[in-house]
XYZ file of C-alpha atoms in Angstrom:
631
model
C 125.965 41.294 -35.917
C 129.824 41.811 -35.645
C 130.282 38.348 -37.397
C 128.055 39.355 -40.579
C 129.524 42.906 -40.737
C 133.313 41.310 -40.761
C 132.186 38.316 -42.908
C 130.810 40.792 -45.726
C 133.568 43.810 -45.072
C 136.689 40.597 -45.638
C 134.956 38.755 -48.028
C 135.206 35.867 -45.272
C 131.731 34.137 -46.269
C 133.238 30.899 -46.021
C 132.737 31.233 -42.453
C 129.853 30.036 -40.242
C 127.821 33.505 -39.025
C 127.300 32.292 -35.540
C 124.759 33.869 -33.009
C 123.534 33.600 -29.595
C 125.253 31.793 -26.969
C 127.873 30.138 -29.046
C 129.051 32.817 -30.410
C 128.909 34.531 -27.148
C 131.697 31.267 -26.395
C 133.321 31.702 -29.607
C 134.322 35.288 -28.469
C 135.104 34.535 -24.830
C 137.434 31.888 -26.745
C 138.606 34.633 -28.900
C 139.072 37.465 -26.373
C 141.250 34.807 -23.638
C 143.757 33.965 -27.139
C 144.496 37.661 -27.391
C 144.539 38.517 -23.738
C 147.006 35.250 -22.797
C 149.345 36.324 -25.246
C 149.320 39.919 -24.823
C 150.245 38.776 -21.453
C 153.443 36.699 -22.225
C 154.760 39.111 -24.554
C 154.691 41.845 -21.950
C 155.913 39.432 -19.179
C 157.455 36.427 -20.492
C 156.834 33.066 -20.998
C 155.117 30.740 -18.008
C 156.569 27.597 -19.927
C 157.949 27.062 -23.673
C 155.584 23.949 -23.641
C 152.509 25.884 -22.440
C 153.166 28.772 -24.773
C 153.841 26.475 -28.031
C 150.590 23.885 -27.052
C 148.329 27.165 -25.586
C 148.588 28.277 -29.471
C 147.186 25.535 -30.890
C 144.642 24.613 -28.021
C 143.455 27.908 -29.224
C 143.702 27.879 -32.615
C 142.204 24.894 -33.060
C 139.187 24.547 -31.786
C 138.229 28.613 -33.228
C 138.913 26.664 -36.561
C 136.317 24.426 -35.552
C 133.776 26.575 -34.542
C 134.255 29.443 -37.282
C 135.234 27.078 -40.670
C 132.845 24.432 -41.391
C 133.396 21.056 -42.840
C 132.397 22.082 -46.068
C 132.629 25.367 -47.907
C 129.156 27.561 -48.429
C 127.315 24.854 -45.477
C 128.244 27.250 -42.861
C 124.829 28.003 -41.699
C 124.731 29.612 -38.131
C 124.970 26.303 -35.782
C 127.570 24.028 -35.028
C 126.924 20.175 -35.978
C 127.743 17.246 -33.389
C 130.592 16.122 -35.672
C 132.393 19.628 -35.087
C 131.977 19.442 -30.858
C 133.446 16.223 -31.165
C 136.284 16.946 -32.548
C 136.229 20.477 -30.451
C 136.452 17.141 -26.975
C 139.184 15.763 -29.022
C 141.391 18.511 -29.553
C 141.284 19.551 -26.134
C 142.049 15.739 -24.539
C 145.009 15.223 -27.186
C 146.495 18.681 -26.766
C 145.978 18.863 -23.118
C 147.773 15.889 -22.527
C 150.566 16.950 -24.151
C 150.865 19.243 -22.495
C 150.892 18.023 -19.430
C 152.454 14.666 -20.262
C 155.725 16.842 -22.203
C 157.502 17.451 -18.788
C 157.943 13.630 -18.326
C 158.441 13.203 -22.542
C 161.144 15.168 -21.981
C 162.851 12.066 -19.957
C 161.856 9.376 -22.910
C 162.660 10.874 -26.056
C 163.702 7.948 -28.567
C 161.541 5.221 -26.028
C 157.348 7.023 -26.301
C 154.115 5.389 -24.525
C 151.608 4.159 -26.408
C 149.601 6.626 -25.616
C 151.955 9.343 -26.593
C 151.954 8.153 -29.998
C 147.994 7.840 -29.711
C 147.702 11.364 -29.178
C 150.477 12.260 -31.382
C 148.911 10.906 -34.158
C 145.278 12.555 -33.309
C 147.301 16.185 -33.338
C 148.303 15.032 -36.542
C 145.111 14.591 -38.057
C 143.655 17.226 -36.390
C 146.691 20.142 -38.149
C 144.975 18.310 -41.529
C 141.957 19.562 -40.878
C 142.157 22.624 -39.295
C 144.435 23.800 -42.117
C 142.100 21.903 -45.123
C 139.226 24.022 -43.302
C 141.122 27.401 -43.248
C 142.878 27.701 -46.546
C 142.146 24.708 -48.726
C 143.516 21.412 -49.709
C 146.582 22.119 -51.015
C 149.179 22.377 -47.908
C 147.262 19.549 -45.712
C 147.947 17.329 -49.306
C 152.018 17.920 -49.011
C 151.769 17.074 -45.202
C 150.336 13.986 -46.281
C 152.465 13.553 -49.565
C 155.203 13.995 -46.588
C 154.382 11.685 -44.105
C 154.049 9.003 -46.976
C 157.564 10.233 -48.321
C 158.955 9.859 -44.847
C 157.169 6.003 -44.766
C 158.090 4.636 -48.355
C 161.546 6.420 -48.495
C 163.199 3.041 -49.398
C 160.516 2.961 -52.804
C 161.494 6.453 -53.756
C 163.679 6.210 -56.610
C 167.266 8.108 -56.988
C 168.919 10.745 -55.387
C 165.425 11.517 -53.136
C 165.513 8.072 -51.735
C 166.147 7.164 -48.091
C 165.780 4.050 -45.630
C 162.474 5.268 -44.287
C 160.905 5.791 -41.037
C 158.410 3.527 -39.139
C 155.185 5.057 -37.774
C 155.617 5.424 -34.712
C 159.065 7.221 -35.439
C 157.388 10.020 -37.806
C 154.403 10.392 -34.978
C 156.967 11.170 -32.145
C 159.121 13.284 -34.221
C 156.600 15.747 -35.829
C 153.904 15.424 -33.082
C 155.493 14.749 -30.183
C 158.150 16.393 -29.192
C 159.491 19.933 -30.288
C 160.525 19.529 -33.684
C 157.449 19.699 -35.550
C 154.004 20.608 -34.568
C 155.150 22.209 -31.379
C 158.518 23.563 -33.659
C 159.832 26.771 -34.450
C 156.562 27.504 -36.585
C 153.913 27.149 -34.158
C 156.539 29.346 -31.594
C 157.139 32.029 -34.476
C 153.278 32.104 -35.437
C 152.804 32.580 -31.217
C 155.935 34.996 -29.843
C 155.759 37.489 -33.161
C 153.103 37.028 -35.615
C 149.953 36.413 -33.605
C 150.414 39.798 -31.558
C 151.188 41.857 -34.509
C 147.383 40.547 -35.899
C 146.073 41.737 -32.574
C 147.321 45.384 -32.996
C 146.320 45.603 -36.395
C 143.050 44.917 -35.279
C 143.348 47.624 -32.789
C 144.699 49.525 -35.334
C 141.875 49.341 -37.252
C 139.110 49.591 -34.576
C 140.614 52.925 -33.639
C 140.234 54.695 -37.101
C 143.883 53.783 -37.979
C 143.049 52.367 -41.751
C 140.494 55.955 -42.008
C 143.380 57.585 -41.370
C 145.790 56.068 -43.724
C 143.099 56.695 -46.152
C 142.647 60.410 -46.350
C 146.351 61.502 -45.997
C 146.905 59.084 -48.621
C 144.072 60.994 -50.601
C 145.234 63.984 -49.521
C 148.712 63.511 -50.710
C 148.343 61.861 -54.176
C 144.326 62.127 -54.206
C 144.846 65.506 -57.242
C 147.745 64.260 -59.032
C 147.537 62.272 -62.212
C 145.752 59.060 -61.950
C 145.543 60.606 -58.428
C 142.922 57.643 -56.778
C 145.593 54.798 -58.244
C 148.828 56.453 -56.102
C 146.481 56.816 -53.290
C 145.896 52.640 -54.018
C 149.646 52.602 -54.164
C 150.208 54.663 -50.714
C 147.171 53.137 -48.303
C 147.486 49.586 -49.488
C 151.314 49.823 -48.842
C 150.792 51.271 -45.270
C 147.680 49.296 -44.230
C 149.012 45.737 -46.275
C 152.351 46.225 -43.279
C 150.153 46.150 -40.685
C 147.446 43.488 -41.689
C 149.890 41.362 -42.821
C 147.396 39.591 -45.500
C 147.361 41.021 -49.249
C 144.238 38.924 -50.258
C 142.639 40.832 -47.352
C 143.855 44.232 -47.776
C 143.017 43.934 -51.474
C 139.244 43.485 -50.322
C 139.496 46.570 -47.303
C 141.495 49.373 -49.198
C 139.821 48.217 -52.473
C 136.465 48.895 -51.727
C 137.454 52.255 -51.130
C 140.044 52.964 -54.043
C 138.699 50.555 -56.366
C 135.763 52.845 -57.586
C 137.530 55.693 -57.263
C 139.998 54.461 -60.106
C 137.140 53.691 -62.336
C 135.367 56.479 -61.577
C 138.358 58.606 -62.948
C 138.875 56.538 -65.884
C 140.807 53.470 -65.598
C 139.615 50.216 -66.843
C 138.107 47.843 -63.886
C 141.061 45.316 -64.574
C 143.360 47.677 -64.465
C 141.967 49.304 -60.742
C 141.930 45.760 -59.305
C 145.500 44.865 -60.945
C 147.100 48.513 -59.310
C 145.103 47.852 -55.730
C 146.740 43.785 -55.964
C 149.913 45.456 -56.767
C 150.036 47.440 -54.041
C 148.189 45.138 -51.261
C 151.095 42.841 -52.764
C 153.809 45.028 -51.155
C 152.583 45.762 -47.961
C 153.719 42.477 -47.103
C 157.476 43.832 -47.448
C 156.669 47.419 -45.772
C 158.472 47.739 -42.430
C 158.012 47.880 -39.648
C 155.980 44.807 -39.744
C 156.287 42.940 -43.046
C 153.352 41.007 -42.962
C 153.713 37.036 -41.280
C 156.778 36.102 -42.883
C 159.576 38.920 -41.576
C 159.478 37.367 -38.091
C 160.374 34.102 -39.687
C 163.224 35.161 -41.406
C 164.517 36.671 -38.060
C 163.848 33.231 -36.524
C 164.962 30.921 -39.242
C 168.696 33.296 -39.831
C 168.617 34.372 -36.123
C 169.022 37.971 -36.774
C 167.449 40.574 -34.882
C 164.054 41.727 -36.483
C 165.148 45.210 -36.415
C 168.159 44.302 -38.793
C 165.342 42.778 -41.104
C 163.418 46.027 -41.363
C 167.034 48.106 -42.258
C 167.657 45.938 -44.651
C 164.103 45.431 -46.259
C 163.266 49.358 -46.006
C 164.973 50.771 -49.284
C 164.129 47.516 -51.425
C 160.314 47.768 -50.227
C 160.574 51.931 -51.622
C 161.934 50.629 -54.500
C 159.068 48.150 -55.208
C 156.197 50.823 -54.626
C 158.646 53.404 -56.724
C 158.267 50.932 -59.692
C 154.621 50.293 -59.022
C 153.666 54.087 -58.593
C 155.481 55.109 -61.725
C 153.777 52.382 -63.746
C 150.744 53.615 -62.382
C 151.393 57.414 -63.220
C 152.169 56.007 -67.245
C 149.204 54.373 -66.729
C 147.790 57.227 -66.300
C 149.609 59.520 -68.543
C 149.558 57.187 -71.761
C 145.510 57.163 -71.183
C 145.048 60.679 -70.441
C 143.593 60.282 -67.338
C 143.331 63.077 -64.667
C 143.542 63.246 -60.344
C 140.849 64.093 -58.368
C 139.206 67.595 -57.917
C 141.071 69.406 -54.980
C 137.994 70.171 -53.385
C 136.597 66.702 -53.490
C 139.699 65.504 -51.341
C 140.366 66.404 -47.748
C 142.892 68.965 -47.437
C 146.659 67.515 -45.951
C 147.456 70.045 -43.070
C 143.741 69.617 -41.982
C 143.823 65.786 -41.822
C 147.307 65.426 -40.093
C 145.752 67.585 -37.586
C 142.853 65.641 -36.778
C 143.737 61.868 -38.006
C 147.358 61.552 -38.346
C 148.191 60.766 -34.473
C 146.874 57.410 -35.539
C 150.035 56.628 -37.440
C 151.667 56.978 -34.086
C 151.481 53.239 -33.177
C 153.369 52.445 -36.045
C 156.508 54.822 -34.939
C 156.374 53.894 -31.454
C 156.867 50.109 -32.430
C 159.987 50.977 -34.229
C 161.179 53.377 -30.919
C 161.146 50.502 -29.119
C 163.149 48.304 -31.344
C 165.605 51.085 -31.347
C 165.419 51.158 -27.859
C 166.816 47.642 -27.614
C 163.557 45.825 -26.694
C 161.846 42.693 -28.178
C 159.289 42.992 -31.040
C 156.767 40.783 -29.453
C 156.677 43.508 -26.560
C 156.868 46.587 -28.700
C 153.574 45.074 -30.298
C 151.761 45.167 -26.534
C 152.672 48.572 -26.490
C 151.398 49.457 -29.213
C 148.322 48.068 -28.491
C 148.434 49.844 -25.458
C 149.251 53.343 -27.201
C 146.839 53.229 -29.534
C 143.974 52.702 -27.310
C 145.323 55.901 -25.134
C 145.355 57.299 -28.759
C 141.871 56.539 -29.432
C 140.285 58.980 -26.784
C 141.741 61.955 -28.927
C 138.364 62.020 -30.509
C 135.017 60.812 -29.513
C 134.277 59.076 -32.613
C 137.107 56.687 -32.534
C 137.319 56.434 -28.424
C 137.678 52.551 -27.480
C 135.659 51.922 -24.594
C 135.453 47.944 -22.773
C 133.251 47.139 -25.778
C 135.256 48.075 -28.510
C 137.965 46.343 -26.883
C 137.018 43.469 -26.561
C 135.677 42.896 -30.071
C 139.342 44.239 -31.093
C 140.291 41.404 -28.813
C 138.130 38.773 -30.623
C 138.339 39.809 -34.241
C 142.122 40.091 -33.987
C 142.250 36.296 -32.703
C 140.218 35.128 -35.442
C 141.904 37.345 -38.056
C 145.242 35.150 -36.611
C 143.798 32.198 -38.011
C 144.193 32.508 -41.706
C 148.224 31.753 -40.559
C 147.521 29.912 -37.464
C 145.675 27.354 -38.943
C 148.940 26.390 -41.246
C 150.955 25.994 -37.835
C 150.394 22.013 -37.850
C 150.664 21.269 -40.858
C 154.007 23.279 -41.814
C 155.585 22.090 -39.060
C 154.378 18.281 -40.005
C 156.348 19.173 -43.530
C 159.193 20.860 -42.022
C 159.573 17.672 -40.014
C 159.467 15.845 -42.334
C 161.891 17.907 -44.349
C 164.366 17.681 -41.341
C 164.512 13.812 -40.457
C 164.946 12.292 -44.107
C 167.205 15.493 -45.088
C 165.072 16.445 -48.350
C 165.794 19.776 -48.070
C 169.677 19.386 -48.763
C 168.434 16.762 -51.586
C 165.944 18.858 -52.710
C 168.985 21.410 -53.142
C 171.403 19.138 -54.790
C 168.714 18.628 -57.821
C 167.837 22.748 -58.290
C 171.870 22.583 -58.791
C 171.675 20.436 -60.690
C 168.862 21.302 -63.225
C 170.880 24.833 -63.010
C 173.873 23.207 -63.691
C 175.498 25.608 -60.725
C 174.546 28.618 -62.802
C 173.242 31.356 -60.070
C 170.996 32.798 -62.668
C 168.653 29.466 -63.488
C 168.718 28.854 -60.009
C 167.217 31.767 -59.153
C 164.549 31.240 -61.905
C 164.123 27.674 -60.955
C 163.539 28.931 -57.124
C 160.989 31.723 -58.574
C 159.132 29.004 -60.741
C 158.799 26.452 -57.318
C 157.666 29.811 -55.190
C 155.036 30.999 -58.241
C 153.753 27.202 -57.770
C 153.786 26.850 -54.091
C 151.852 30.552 -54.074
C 149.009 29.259 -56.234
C 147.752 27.022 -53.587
C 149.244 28.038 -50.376
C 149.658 31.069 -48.311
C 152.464 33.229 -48.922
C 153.760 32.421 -45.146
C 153.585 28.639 -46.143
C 155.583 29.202 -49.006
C 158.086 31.466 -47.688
C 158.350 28.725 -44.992
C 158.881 26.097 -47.407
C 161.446 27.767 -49.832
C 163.591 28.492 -46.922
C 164.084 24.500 -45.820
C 163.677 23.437 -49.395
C 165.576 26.121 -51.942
C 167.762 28.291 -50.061
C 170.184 25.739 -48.838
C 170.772 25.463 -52.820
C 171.267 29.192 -53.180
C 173.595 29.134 -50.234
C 175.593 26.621 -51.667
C 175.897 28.709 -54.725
C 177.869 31.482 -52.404
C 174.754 33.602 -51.550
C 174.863 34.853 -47.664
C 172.235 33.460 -45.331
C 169.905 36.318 -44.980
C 170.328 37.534 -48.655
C 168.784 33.659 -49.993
C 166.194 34.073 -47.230
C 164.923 37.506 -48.928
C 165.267 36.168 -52.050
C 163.036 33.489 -51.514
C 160.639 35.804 -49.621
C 160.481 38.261 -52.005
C 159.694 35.396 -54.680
C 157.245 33.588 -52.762
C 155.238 36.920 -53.528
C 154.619 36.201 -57.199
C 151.900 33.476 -56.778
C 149.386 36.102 -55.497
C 149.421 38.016 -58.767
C 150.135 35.376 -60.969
C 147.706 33.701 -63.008
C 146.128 30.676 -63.380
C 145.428 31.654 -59.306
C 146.427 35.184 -58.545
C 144.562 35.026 -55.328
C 145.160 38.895 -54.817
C 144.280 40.006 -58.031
C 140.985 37.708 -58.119
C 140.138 39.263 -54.638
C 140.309 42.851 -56.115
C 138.706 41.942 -59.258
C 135.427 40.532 -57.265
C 135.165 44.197 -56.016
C 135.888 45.453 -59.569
C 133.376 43.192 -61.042
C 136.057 42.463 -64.143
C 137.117 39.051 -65.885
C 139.928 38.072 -62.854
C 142.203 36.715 -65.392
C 142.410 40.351 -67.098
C 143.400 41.659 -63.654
C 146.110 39.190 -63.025
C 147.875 39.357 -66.176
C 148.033 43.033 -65.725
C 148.947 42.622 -61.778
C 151.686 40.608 -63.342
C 153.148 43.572 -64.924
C 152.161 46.056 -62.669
C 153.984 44.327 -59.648
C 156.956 42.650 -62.265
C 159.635 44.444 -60.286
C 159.279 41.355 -57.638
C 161.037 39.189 -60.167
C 163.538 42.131 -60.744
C 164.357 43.160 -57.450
C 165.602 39.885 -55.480
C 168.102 39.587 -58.844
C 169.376 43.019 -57.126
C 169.696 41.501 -53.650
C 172.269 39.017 -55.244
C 174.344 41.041 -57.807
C 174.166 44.740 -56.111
C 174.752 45.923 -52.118
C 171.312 47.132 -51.857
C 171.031 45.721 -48.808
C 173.976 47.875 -47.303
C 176.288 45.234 -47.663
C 179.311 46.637 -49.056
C 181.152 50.137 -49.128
C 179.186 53.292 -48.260
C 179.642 54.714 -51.828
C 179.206 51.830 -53.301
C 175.643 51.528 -51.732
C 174.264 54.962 -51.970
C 175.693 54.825 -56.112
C 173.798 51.585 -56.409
C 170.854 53.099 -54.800
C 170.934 56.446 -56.697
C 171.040 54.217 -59.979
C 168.718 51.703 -59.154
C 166.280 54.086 -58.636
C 166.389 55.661 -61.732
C 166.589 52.331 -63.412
C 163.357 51.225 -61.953
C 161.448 54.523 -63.216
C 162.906 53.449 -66.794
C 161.756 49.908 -66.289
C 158.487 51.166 -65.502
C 158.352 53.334 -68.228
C 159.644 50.000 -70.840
C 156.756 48.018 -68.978
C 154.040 50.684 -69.766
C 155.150 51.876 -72.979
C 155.643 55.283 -72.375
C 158.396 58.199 -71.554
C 156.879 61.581 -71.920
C 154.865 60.614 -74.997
C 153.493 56.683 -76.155
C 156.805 54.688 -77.620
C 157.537 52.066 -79.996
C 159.323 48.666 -79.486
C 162.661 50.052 -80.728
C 162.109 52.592 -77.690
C 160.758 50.226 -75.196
C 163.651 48.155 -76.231
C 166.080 50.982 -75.144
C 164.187 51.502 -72.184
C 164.937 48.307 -70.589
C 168.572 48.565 -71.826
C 168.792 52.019 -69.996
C 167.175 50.143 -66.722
C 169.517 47.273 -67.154
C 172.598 49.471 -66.840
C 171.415 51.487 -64.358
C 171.090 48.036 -62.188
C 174.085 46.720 -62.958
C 176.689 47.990 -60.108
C 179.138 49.607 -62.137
C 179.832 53.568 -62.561
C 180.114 53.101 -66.649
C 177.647 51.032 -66.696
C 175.445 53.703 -64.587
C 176.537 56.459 -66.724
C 175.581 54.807 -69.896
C 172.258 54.413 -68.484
C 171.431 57.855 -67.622
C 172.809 59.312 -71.002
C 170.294 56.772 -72.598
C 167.504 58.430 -70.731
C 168.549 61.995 -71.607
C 168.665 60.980 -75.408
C 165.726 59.259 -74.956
C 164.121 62.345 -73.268
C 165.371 64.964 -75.534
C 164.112 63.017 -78.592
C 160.684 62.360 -77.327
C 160.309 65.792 -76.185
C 161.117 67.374 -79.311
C 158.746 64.600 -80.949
C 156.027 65.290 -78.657
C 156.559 69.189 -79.030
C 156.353 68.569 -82.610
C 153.039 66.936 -82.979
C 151.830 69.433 -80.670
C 152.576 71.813 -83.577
């Protein structure tokens, strides 16, 4: 029963709906993956190989069991072929780990039956990851390992000597550099407990609760059910760390609601893929990719979320004020007062839920690692839970937080094998500084291009590949070229995060917009284009990272001027991208617009002041316009 009522709630149908005994296995599977690594992160690691292989030996085989072969032949049992391969992953993962101890003493000089095994964990990341989330990433792991085999028949500057077999087996199955790399230990010390506490999160009323003081805040103001999109989906898209998802939880609640008040269906599931969009650069938790860009720049996480915090306001500033145009060129009204819960009220009696998400960032202030300040949340939010009786979280309820937050893990865990195949692969024939030489090339050392030119790779990455995947493979393959081009370390890394974003909204894919639009029953392409728009300011704000301090990386004045003026900038970018500033305007106005926005985010007091007197014209003259046809 909890399998059908998560499959149909997540829009997971691609799953098998197990029953009975196996699933009864399935979740004792699921619960011991939560529970072992809810363990290590509140008292360390038993061994680095135990915790990296652990991952997998769990991951894999729930991949198994949950994803069939094919998609739509899930059915409710498993077939021989699957329990098979279920034997298999446990011999070849098993003995690694524990034949790695004695590896260790033979690096360069592997058994046969190292390589054997090696190259079954190889196969196996293929599948698990084909199973989970497509064809696309297992195809460049395999494009990879052939690149690494026939380097010597790759023509030009991407050309190497190539590897033999048996060296591209030990050296991204293996040892630690691939399969069992910094991915798979990422995906296991940060990301996977995160999932779990969202999970709790959610079992203990936390999304509810995000909900109605969103409602309650922004529920009666214009377009009121679209800024409550804006608000929940920012909140809850932090936590669950997937925007496809979110796009299917918050929107079956805010979807309607839009059209119910007036917008157009495309337009609802564009503003709810918007917003699910940017939860995945919300602090505290970011979504999957933040902890890798503390692991990949080694910089504490907690330096990630100061620096991400004002950029990620700035987005959902852009994306709300769009919205509100929306709202205000269409005449569209908020919610009756009485229909919505009232604020004081619902703090009172749901917002101690939002608790969990302050005490993870007290104990990042308090010095302490994020992996444990996730166990304690878990922790708090369960005592939280007992506030009220509806939401208490008895063994039961537990546990099935337990299991559904290990499966939820394997819409990322999945890619663990297969990323760290490519980043292997990436690493031993030194692509990724090759790679880098041609973007400056094509660019012809012009910042600007290469920006675009690392935008266009991340739009086509996204189409096919998680946004963790491609944030993953931007950082080994594009920012090396935008480091060379005099950007700091963690600055390229955000860039390339922030534009690995753009496939989810962008058509021909969109995979965030399509999700919304399934609830909004609208043509998906319709949605996207206008998610393009509505979330544009992701191709506008990593172009800020670069040429402004707003990531607090220069003089105090500097930074709060740039901040003052970027935020009026974006409100007159939305206002260009919606076509409208107090009343409907023409090109020639639309045109100033964006001029007015341009100098407001260029970092430059003249340049800021022209801006705002731009605005004040602007406003003045379409007041007085406006006031006149009201005559």
């Amino acid at each position: 029963m909890f399998e059908k009522s998560h499959a149909k709630k997540t829009g997971q149908s691609k799953t098998r709906i197990l029953d009975g005994k196996v699933l009864s296995a399935v979740n004792l599977v699921a619960i011991g993956f939560s529970l072992f690594y809810i363990y290590t992160c509140a008292f360390g690691l038993i061994s680095s190989q135990l915790h990296r292989g652990a991952y997998l030996l769990f991951t894999f085989p729930l991949c198994l069991m949950l994803y069939p072969i094919r998609r739509g032949t899930g059915g409710t049992r498993v077939p021989l072929i699957d329990w098979a391969l279920l034997l298999t992953t446990l011999v070849a993962i098993g003995y690694w780990l524990i034949e790695y101890p004695s590896y260790a003493y033979r690096i360069g000089d592997p058994q046969s039956m190292d390589i054997i095994m090696g190259a079954v964990v190889v196969l196996l990341s293929l599948e698990a990851a084909r199973r989970v989330v497509g064809w696309v990433l297992p195809l460049l792991a395999v494009i990879g390992l052939l690149y690494a085999y026939l380097g010597p028949y790759v023509p030009g500057v991407l050309g190497h000597f190539g590897f033999g077999m048996q060296r591209i087996v030990e050296y991204t199955a293996v040892g630690m550099g691939g399969i069992y790399g910094i991915v798979t230990n990422t995906y296991a010390t940060f990301i996977f407990p995160f999932i779990v506490f969202a999970s709790f999160l959610q079992a203990a009323g936390g999304g509810v609760a995000i909900e109605e003081i969103s409602s309650a805040l922004a529920g009666s103001t214009r377009g009121g059910p679209a800024k409550v999109a804006v608000v929940s989906s920012g909140f809850i898209g932090s936590v669950t760390g997937s925007s496809a998802a979110n796009a299917v939880v918050t929107g079956s609640y805010t979807i309607p609601l839009m059209m119910k008040t007036g917008y157009k269906p495309q337009t609802a599931a564009a503003i709810e893929a918007a917003a699910s969009t940017g939860g995945q650069f919300m602090p505290p938790i970011m979504g999957a990719a933040a902890f890798l860009i503390a692991s990949f720049t080694e910089t504490p996480y907690l330096e990630i979320i100061r620096l991400s915090a004002f950029p990620a306001f700035l987005y959902f500033l852009g994306v709300g004020m769009m919205v509100h145009f929306v709202a205000a060129r269409e005449g569209l009204k908020g919610m009756p007062k009485e229909l919505l819960p009232k604020l004081k009220e619902t703090l009172i009696k749901r917002g101690y839920m939002l608790l969990p998400i302050i005490m993870i960032l007290a104990v990042l202030i308090a010095g302490y690692s994020a992996q444990l300040a996730a166990v304690v949340a878990i922790i708090f939010t369960i005592g939280l839970s007992y506030i009220r009786k509806d939401t208490r979280m008895g063994p039961k309820k537990i546990l099935d937080a337990l299991a559904q937050g290990a499966k939820n893990s394997l819409a990322v865990g999945a890619t663990a094998g297969v990323i760290g195949i490519i980043m292997a692969i990436v690493t031993m024939t030194g692509l990724g500084i090759k790679f880098s030489s041609v973007i400056i090339s094509m660019s012809g050392g012009f910042l600007p291009i290469t920006v675009l030119l690392v935008a266009i790779a991340g739009y086509l990455l996204g189409m096919g590949v998680t946004i963790t995947a491609t944030y993953i493979l931007l950082s080994v393959l594009a920012v090396p070229a935008l480091m060379e081009l005099g950007v700091p370390l963690i600055t390229a890394h955000l860039v390339a995060f922030w534009l690995c974003e753009t496939g989810g909204v962008t058509p021909p894919v969109a995979l965030v917009a399509f999700a919304a639009s399934s609830i909004a029953n609208c043509n998906p392409y319709k949605a996207g284009v206008e998610a393009v728009r509505l979330a544009s300011p992701l191709f506008v704000i990593p172009m800020l990272f670069i040429y402004t301090p707003i990531l607090m990386d220069g003089p105090i004045p500097n930074v709060i001027e740039t901040m003052v003026s970027c935020l009026v900038g974006m409100i007159a970018y939305a206002g260009m991208m919606q076509g409208y500033w107090i009343k409907h305007v023409n090109w020639l106005e639309r045109v100033l617009l964006g001029v007015a926005a341009f100098c407001l985010f260029v970092p430059h007091i003249y340049s800021d002041l022209g801006g705002v007197i731009l605005l004040v014209l602007l406003s003045l003259f379409n007041q007085r316009k406006k006031d006149l046809q009201g005559i």
